[in-house]
mmCIF file of C-alpha atoms and ligand atoms in Angstrom:
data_model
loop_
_atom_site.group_PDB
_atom_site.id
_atom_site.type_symbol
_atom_site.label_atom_id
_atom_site.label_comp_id
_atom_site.label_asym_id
_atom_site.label_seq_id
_atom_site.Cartn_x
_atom_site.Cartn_y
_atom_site.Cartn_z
ATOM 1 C CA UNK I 1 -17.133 57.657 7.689
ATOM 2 C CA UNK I 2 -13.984 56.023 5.853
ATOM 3 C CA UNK I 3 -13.789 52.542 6.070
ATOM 4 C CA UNK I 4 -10.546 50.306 5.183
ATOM 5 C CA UNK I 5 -11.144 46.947 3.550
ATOM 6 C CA UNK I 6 -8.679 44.413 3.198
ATOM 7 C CA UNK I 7 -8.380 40.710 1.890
ATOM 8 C CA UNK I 8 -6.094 38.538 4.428
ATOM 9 C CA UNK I 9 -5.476 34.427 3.376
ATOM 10 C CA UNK I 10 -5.274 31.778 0.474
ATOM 11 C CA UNK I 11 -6.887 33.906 -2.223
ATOM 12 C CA UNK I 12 -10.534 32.762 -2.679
ATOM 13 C CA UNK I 13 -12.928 32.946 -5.753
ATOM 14 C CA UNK I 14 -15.575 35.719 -4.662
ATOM 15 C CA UNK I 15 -13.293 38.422 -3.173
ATOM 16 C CA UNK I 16 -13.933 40.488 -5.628
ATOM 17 C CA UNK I 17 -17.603 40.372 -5.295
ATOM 18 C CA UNK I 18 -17.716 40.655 -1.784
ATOM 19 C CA UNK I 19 -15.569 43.923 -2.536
ATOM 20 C CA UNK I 20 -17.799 45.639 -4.975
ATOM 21 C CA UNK I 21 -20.621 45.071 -2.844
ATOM 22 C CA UNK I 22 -19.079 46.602 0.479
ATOM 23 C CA UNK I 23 -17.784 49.419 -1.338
ATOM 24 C CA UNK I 24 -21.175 50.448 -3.398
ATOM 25 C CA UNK I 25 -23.749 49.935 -0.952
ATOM 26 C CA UNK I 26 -21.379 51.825 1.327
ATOM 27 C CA UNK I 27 -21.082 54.659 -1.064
ATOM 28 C CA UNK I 28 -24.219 54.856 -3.096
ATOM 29 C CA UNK I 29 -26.260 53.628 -0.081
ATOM 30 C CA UNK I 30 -24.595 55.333 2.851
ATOM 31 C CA UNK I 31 -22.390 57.815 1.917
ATOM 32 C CA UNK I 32 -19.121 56.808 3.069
ATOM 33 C CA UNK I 33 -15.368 56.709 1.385
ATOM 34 C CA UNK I 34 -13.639 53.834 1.403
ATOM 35 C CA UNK I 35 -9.657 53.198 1.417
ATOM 36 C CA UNK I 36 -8.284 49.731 0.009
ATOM 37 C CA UNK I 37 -5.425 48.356 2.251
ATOM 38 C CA UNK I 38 -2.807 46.260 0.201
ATOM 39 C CA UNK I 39 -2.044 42.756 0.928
ATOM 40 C CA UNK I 40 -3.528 41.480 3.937
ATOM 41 C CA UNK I 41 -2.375 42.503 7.202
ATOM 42 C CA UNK I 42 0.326 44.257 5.910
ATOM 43 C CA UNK I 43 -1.547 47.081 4.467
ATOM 44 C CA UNK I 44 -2.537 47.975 7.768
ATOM 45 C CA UNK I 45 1.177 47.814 9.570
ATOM 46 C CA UNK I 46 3.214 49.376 6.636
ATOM 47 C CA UNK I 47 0.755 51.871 5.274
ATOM 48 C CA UNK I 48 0.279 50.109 2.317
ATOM 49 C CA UNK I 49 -3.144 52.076 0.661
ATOM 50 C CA UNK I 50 -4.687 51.949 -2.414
ATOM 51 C CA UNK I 51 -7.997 54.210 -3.583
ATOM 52 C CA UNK I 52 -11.037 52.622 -3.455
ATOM 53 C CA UNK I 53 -14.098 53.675 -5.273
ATOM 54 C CA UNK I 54 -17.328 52.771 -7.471
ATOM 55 C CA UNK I 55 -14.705 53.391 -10.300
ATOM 56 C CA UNK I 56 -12.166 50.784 -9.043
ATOM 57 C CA UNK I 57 -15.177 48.195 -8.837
ATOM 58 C CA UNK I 58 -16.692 48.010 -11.753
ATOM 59 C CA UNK I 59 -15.835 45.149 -13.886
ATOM 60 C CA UNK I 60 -14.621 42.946 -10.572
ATOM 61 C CA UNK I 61 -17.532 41.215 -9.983
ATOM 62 C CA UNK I 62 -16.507 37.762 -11.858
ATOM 63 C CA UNK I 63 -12.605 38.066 -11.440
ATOM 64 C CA UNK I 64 -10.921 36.010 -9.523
ATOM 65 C CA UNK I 65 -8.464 36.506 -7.128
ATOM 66 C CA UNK I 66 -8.231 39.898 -5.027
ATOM 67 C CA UNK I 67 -7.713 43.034 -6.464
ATOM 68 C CA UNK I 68 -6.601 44.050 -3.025
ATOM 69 C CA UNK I 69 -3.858 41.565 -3.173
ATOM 70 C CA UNK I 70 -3.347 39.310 -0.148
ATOM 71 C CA UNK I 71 -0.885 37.498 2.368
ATOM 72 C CA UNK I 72 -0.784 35.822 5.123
ATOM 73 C CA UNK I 73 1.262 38.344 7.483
ATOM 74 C CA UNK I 74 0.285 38.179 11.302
ATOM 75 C CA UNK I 75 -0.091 40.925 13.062
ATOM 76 C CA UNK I 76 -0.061 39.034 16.449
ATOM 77 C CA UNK I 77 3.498 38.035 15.384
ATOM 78 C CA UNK I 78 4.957 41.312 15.104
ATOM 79 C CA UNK I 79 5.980 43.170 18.032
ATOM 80 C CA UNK I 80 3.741 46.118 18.791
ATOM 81 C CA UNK I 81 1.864 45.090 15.798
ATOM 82 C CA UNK I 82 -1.803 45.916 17.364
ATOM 83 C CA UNK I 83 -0.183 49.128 18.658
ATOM 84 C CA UNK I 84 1.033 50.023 14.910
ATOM 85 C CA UNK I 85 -2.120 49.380 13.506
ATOM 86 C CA UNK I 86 -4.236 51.030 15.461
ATOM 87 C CA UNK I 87 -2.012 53.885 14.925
ATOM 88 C CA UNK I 88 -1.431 53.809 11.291
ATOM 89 C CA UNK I 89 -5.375 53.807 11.113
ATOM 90 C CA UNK I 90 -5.831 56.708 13.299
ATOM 91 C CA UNK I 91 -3.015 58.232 10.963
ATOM 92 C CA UNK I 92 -4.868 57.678 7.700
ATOM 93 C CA UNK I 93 -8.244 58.863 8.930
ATOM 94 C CA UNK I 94 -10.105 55.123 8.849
ATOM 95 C CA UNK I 95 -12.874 54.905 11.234
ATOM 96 C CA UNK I 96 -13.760 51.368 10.922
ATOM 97 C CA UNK I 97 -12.555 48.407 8.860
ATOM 98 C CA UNK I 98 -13.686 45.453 6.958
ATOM 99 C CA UNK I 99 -11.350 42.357 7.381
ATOM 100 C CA UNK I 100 -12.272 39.684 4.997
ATOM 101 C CA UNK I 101 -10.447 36.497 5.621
ATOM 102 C CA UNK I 102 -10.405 32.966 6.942
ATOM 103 C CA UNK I 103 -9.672 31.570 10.864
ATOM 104 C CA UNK I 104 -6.174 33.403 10.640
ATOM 105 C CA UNK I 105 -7.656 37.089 9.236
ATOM 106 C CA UNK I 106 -10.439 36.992 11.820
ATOM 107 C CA UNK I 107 -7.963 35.852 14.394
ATOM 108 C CA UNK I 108 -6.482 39.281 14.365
ATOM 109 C CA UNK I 109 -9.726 40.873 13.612
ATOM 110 C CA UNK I 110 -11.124 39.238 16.782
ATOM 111 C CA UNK I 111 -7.654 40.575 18.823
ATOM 112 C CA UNK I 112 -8.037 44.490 17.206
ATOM 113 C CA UNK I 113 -12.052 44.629 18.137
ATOM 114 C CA UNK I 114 -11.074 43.198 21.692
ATOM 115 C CA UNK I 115 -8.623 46.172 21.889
ATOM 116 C CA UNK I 116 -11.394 49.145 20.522
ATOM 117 C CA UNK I 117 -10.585 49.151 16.837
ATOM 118 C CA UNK I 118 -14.063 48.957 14.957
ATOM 119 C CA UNK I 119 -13.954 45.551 12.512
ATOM 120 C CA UNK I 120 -16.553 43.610 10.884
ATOM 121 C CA UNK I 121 -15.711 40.687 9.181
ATOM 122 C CA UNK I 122 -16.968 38.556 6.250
ATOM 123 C CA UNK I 123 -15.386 34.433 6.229
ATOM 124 C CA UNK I 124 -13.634 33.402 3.194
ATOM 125 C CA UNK I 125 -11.968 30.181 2.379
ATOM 126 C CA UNK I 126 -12.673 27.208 -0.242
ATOM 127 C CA UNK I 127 -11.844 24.582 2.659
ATOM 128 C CA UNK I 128 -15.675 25.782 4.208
ATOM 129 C CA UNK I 129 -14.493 24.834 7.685
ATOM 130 C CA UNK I 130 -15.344 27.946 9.535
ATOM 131 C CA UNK I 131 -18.230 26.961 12.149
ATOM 132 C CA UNK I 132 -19.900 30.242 12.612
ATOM 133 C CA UNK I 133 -21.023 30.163 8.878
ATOM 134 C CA UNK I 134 -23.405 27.569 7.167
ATOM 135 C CA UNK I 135 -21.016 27.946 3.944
ATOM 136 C CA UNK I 136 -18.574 30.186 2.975
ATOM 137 C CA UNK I 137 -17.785 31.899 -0.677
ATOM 138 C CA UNK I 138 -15.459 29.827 -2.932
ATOM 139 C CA UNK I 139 -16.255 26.473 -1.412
ATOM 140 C CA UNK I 140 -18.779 25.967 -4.496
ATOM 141 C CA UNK I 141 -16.252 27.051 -6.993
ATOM 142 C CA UNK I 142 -13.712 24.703 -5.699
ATOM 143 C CA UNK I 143 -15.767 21.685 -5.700
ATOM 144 C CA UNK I 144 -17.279 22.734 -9.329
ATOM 145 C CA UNK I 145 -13.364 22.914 -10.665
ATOM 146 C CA UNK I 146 -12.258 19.587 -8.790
ATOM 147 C CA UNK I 147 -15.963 17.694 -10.640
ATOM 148 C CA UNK I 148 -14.386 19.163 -13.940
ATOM 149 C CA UNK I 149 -11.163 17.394 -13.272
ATOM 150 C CA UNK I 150 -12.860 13.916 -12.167
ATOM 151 C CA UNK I 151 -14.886 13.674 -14.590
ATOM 152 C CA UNK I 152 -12.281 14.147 -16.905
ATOM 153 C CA UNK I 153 -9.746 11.948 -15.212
ATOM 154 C CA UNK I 154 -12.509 9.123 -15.045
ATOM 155 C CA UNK I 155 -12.347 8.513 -18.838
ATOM 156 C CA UNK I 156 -8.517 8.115 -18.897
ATOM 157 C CA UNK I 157 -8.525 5.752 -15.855
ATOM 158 C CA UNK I 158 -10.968 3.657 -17.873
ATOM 159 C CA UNK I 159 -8.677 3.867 -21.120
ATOM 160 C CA UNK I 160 -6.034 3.028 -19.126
ATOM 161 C CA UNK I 161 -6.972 0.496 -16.547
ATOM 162 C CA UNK I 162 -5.559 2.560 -13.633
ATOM 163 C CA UNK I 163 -6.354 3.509 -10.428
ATOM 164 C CA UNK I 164 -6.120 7.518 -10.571
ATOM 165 C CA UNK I 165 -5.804 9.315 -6.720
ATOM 166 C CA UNK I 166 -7.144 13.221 -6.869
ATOM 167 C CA UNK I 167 -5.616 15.525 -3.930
ATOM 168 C CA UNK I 168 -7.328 18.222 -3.195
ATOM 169 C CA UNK I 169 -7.351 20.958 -1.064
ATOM 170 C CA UNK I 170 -8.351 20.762 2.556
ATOM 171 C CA UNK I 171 -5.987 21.139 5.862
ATOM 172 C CA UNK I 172 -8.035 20.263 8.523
ATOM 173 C CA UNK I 173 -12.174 19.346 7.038
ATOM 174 C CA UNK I 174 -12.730 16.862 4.397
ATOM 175 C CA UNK I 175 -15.494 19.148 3.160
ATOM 176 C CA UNK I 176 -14.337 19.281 -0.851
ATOM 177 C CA UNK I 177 -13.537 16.096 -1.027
ATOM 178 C CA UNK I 178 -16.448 14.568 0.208
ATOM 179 C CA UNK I 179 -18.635 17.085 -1.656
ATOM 180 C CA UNK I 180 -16.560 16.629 -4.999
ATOM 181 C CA UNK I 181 -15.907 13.115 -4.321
ATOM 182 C CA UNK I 182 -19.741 12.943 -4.018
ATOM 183 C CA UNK I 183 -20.268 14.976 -7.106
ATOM 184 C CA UNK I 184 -17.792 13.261 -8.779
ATOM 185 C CA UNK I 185 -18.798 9.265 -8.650
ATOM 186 C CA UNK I 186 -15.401 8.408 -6.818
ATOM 187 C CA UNK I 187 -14.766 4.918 -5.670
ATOM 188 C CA UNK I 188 -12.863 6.334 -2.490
ATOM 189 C CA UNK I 189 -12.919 9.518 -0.284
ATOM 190 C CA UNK I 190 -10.124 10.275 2.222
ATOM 191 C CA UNK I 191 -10.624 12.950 4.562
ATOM 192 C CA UNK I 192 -8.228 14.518 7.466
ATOM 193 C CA UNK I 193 -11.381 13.941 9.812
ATOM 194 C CA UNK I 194 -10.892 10.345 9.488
ATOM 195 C CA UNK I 195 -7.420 8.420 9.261
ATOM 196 C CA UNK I 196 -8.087 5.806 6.952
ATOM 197 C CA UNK I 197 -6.772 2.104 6.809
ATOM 198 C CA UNK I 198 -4.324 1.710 3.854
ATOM 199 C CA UNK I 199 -5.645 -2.056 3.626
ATOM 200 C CA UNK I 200 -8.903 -0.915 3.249
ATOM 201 C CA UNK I 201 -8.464 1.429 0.426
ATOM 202 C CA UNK I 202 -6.592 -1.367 -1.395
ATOM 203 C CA UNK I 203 -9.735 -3.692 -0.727
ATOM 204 C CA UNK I 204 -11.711 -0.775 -2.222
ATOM 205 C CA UNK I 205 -9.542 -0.433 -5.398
ATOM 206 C CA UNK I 206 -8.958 -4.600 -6.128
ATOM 207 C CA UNK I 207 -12.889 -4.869 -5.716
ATOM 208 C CA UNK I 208 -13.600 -1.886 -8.376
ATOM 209 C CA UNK I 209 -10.980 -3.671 -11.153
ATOM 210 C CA UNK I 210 -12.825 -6.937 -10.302
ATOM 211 C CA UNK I 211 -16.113 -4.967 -11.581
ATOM 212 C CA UNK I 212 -14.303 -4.294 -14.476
ATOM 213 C CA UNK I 213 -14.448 -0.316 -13.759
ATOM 214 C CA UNK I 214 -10.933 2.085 -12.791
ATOM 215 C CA UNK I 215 -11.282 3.310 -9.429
ATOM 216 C CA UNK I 216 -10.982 7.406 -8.686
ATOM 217 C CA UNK I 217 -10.152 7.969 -5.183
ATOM 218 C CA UNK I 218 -10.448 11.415 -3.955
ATOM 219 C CA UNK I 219 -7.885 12.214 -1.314
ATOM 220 C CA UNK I 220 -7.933 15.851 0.742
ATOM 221 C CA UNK I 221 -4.316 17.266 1.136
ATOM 222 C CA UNK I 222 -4.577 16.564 5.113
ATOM 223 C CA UNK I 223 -5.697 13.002 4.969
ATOM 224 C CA UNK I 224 -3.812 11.119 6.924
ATOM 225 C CA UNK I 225 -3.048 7.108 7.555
ATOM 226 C CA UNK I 226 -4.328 5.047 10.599
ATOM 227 C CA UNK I 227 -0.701 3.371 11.677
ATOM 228 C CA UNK I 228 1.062 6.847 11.003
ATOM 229 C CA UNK I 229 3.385 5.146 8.806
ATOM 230 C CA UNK I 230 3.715 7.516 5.694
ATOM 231 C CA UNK I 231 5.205 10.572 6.376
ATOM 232 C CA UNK I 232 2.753 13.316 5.457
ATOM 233 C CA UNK I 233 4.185 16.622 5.857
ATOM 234 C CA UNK I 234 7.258 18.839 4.604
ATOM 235 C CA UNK I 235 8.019 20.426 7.693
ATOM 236 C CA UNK I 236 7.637 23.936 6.251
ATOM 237 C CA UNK I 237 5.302 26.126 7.899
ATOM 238 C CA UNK I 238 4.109 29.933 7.363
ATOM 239 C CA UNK I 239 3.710 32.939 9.660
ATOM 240 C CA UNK I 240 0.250 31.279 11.209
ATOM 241 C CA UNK I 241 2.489 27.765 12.339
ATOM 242 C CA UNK I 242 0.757 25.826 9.302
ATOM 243 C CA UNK I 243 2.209 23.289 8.079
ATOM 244 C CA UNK I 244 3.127 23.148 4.074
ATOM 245 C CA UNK I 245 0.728 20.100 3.336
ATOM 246 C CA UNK I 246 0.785 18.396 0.286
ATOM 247 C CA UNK I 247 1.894 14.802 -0.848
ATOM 248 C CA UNK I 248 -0.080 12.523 0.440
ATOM 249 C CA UNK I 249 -2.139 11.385 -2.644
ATOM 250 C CA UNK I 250 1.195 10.413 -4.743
ATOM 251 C CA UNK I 251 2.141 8.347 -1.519
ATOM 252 C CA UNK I 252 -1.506 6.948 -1.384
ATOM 253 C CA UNK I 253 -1.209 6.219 -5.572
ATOM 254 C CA UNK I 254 2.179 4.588 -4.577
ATOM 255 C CA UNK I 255 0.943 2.157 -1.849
ATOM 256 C CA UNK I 256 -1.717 0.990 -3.673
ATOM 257 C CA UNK I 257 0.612 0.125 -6.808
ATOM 258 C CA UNK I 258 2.868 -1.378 -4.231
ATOM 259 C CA UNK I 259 0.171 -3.453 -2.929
ATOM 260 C CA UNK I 260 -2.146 -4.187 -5.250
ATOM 261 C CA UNK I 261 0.054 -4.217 -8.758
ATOM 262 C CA UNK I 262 -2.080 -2.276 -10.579
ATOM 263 C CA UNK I 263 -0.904 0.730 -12.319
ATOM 264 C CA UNK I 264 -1.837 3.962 -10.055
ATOM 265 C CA UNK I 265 -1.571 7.451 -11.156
ATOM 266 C CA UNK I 266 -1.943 10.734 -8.960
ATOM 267 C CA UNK I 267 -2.898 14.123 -9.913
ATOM 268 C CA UNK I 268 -2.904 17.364 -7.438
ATOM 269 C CA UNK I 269 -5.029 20.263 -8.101
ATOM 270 C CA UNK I 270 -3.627 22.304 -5.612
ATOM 271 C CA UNK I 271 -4.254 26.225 -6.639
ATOM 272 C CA UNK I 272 -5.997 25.745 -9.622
ATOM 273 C CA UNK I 273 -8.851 25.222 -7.050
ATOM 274 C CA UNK I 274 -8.568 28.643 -5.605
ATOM 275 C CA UNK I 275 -8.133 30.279 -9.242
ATOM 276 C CA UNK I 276 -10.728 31.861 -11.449
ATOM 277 C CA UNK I 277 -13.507 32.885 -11.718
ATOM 278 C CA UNK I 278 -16.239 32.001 -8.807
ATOM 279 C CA UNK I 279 -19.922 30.302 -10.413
ATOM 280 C CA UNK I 280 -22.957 32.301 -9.919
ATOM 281 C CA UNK I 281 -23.247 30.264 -6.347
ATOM 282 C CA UNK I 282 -20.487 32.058 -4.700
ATOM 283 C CA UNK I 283 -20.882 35.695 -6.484
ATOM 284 C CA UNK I 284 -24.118 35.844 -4.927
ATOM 285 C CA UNK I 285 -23.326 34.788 -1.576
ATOM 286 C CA UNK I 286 -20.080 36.742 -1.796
ATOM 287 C CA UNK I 287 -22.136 40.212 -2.865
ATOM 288 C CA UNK I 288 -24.865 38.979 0.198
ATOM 289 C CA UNK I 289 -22.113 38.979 2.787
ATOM 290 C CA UNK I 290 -20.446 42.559 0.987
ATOM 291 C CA UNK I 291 -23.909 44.136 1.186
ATOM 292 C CA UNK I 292 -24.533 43.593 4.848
ATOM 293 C CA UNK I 293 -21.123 44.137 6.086
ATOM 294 C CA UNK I 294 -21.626 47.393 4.850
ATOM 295 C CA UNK I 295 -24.568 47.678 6.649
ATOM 296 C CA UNK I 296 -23.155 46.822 9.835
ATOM 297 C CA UNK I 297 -19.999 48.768 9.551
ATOM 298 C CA UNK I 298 -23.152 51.935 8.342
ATOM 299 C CA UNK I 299 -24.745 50.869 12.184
ATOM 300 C CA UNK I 300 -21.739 51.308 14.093
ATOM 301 C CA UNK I 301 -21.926 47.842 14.919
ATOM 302 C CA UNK I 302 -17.939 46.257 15.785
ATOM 303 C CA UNK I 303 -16.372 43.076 16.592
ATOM 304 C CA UNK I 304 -19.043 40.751 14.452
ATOM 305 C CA UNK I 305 -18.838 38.594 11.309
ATOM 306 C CA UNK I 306 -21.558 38.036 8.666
ATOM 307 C CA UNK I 307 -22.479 34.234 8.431
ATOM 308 C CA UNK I 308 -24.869 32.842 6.614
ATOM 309 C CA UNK I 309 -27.528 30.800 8.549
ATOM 310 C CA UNK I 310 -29.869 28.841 6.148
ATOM 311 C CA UNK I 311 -30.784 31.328 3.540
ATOM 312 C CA UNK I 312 -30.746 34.607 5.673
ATOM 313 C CA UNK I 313 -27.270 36.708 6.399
ATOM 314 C CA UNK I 314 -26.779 37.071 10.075
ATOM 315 C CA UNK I 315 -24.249 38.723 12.399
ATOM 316 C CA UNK I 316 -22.494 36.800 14.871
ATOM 317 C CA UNK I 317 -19.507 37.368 17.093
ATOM 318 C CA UNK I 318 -16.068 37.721 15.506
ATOM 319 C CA UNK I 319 -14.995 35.508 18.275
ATOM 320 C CA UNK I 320 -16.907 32.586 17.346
ATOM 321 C CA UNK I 321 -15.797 32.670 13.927
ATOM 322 C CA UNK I 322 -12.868 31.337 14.996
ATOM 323 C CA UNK I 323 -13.626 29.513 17.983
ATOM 324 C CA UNK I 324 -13.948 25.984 16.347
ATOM 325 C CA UNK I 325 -14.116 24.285 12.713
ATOM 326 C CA UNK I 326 -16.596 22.989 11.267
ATOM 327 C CA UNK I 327 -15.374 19.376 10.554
ATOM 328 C CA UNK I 328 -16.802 16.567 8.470
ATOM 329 C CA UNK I 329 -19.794 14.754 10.958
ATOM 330 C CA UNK I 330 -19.002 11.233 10.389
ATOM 331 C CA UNK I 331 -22.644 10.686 9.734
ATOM 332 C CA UNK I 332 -21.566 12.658 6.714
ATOM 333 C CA UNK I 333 -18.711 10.756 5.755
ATOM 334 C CA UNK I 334 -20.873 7.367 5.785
ATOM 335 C CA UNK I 335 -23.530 8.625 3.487
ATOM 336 C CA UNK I 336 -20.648 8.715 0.724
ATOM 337 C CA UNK I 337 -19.220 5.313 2.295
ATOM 338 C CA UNK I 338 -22.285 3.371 0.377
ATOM 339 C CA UNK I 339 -20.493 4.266 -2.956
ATOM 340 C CA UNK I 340 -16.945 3.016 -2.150
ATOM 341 C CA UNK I 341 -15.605 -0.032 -3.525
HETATM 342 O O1 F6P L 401 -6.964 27.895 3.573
HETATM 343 C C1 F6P L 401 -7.268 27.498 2.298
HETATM 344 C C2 F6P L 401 -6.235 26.605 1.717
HETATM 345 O O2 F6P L 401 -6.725 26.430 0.457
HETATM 346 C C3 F6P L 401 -5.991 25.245 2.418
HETATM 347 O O3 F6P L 401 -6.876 24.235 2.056
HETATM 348 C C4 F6P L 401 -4.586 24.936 1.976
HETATM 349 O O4 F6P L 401 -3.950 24.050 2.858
HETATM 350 C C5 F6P L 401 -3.950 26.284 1.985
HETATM 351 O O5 F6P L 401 -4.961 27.202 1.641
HETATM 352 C C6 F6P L 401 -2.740 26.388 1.076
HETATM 353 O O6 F6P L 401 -2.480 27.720 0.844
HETATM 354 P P1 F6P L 401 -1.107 28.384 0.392
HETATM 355 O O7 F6P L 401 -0.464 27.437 -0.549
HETATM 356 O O8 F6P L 401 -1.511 29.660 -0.241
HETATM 357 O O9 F6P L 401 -0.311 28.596 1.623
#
């Protein structure tokens, strides 16, 4: 059999480990050749191949990034795209393929398997908001790199009597922020799953001063305000209809100056939270979810997604991969509650 394999999506600490896993239990196991497809989506529609062998794996396992490359092209946006696919595969010999990507890479993995083409996925992101999937690879490294920056920020807020916001990453689920804001000892956590009340954070921020301690708030990029009054978005969006997020923790640092007069400072991590390389957390689950989609692709199997349920790897429908996110529970969001202020 020759499989394709491609990386679709944000880049993601682990890809490279779910790679090497696919492609030597696929060879050494099963027997099969493998082709790499460039870039996403857009290997598939322009013919864009590279070789892909033990050789080309060794080494991978703790790099970051993909050495596939990736992008965020939609194939549902192009005309005739499923059409041109399924052709160019047929073309280049590839029997089945392994799509590894977030809501928008299964998306289109979902729409090929729907139409006949043989796909198994495996979920990637750092926001770990896919439902189908207790957690997904490079969730643990982002949280680990946004603790490191905390805890660092934490000692100059003290030196300088500030309040210091940290944005991080996360569109639509508050997951690293909570979990690093957790982690992290911070005095607030705002999260897109629940608009907060400006006058509350404020309340939050005099009260830490008053204790004599500089209060880290932990804001995720898609947090957004209860009256709707700071403008939150750039209006930019990509080939999925995202919006460009990003902003709202300066705004956040610049209310509470406004109405608190104390000095407030805001950092963003942005991609330096998808960069580097993934802890020992994520290379494992990463190689766990490459060693079983090899399986299933080996078993003819089509049209499914490795997840991991407690501690075993499953297979579930592509289609409920992307069905619904798995959001914050606000049960969640009040166990870190006790620690604000
Ligand atoms: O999907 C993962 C993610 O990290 C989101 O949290 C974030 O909004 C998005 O990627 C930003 O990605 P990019 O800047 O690559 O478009």
């Amino acid at each position: 059999m020759r499989i394709g394999v491609l990386t679709g999506g944000g880049d993601c600490p682990g890809l490279n480990a779910v790679i090497r896993a696919v492609v030597r239990k696929g060879v050494e196991v099963h027997g099969h050749e493998f082709l790499g497809f460039r870039d996403g989506w857009r290997g598939p529609l322009d013919k864009l191949t590279v070789p892909l062998g033990v050789a080309q794996t060794r080494g991978i396992l703790p790099r970051g990034g993909t050495v596939l490359g990736s992008s965020r092209t939609n194939v549902l946006q192009v005309e005739g795209g499923i059409e041109t696919v399924r052709r160019n595969l047929a073309d280049l010999g590839v029997d089945a393929l392994v799509a590894i990507g977030g809501e928008d890479t299964l998306g289109v993995a979902t729409r090929l398997a729907a139409e006949g083409v043989n796909v198994v996925g495996v979920p990637k992101t750092i926001d770990n908001d896919l439902d189908a999937t207790d957690y997904t690879f490079g969730f643990d490294t982002a949280v680990q790199i946004a603790v490191d920056a905390i805890d660092r920020l934490h000692t100059t807020a003290e030196s300088h009597h500030r309040a210091l916001v940290v944005e991080v990453m996360g569109r639509h689920a508050g997951w690293i922020a909570l979990h690093a804001g957790l982690a992290g000892g911070a005095n607030v956590i705002l999260i897109p799953e629940r608009p907060f009340d400006i006058d509350e954070v404020c309340a939050y921020v005099e009260r830490r001063f008053e204790k004599e301690y500089s209060p880290i708030l932990v804001v995720a990029e898609g947090a957004t305000p209860k009256e709707g009054t700071m403008a939150t978005q750039s209006g930019q969006v990509d080939s999925f209809g995202h919006v460009r997020l990003g902003g709202i923790g300066q705004l956040v640092g610049d209310e509470i100056e406004r109405r608190t007069g104390k000095e407030a400072r805001a950092t963003v991590l942005g991609h330096i939270q998808r960069g580097g390389t993934p802890t020992a957390y994520d290379r494992v689950l990463a190689t766990r979810f490459g060693l079983h989609a090899a399986d299933a692709v080996h078993e003819g199997d089509s049209g499914v997604m490795v997840a991991l349920r407690g501690t075993d790897i499953v297979r579930v429908p592509l289609e409920q991969a992307t069905r619904q996110l798995k959001t914050v529970p606000i049960e969640r969001y009040a166990e870190a509650e006790v620690f604000f202020g």
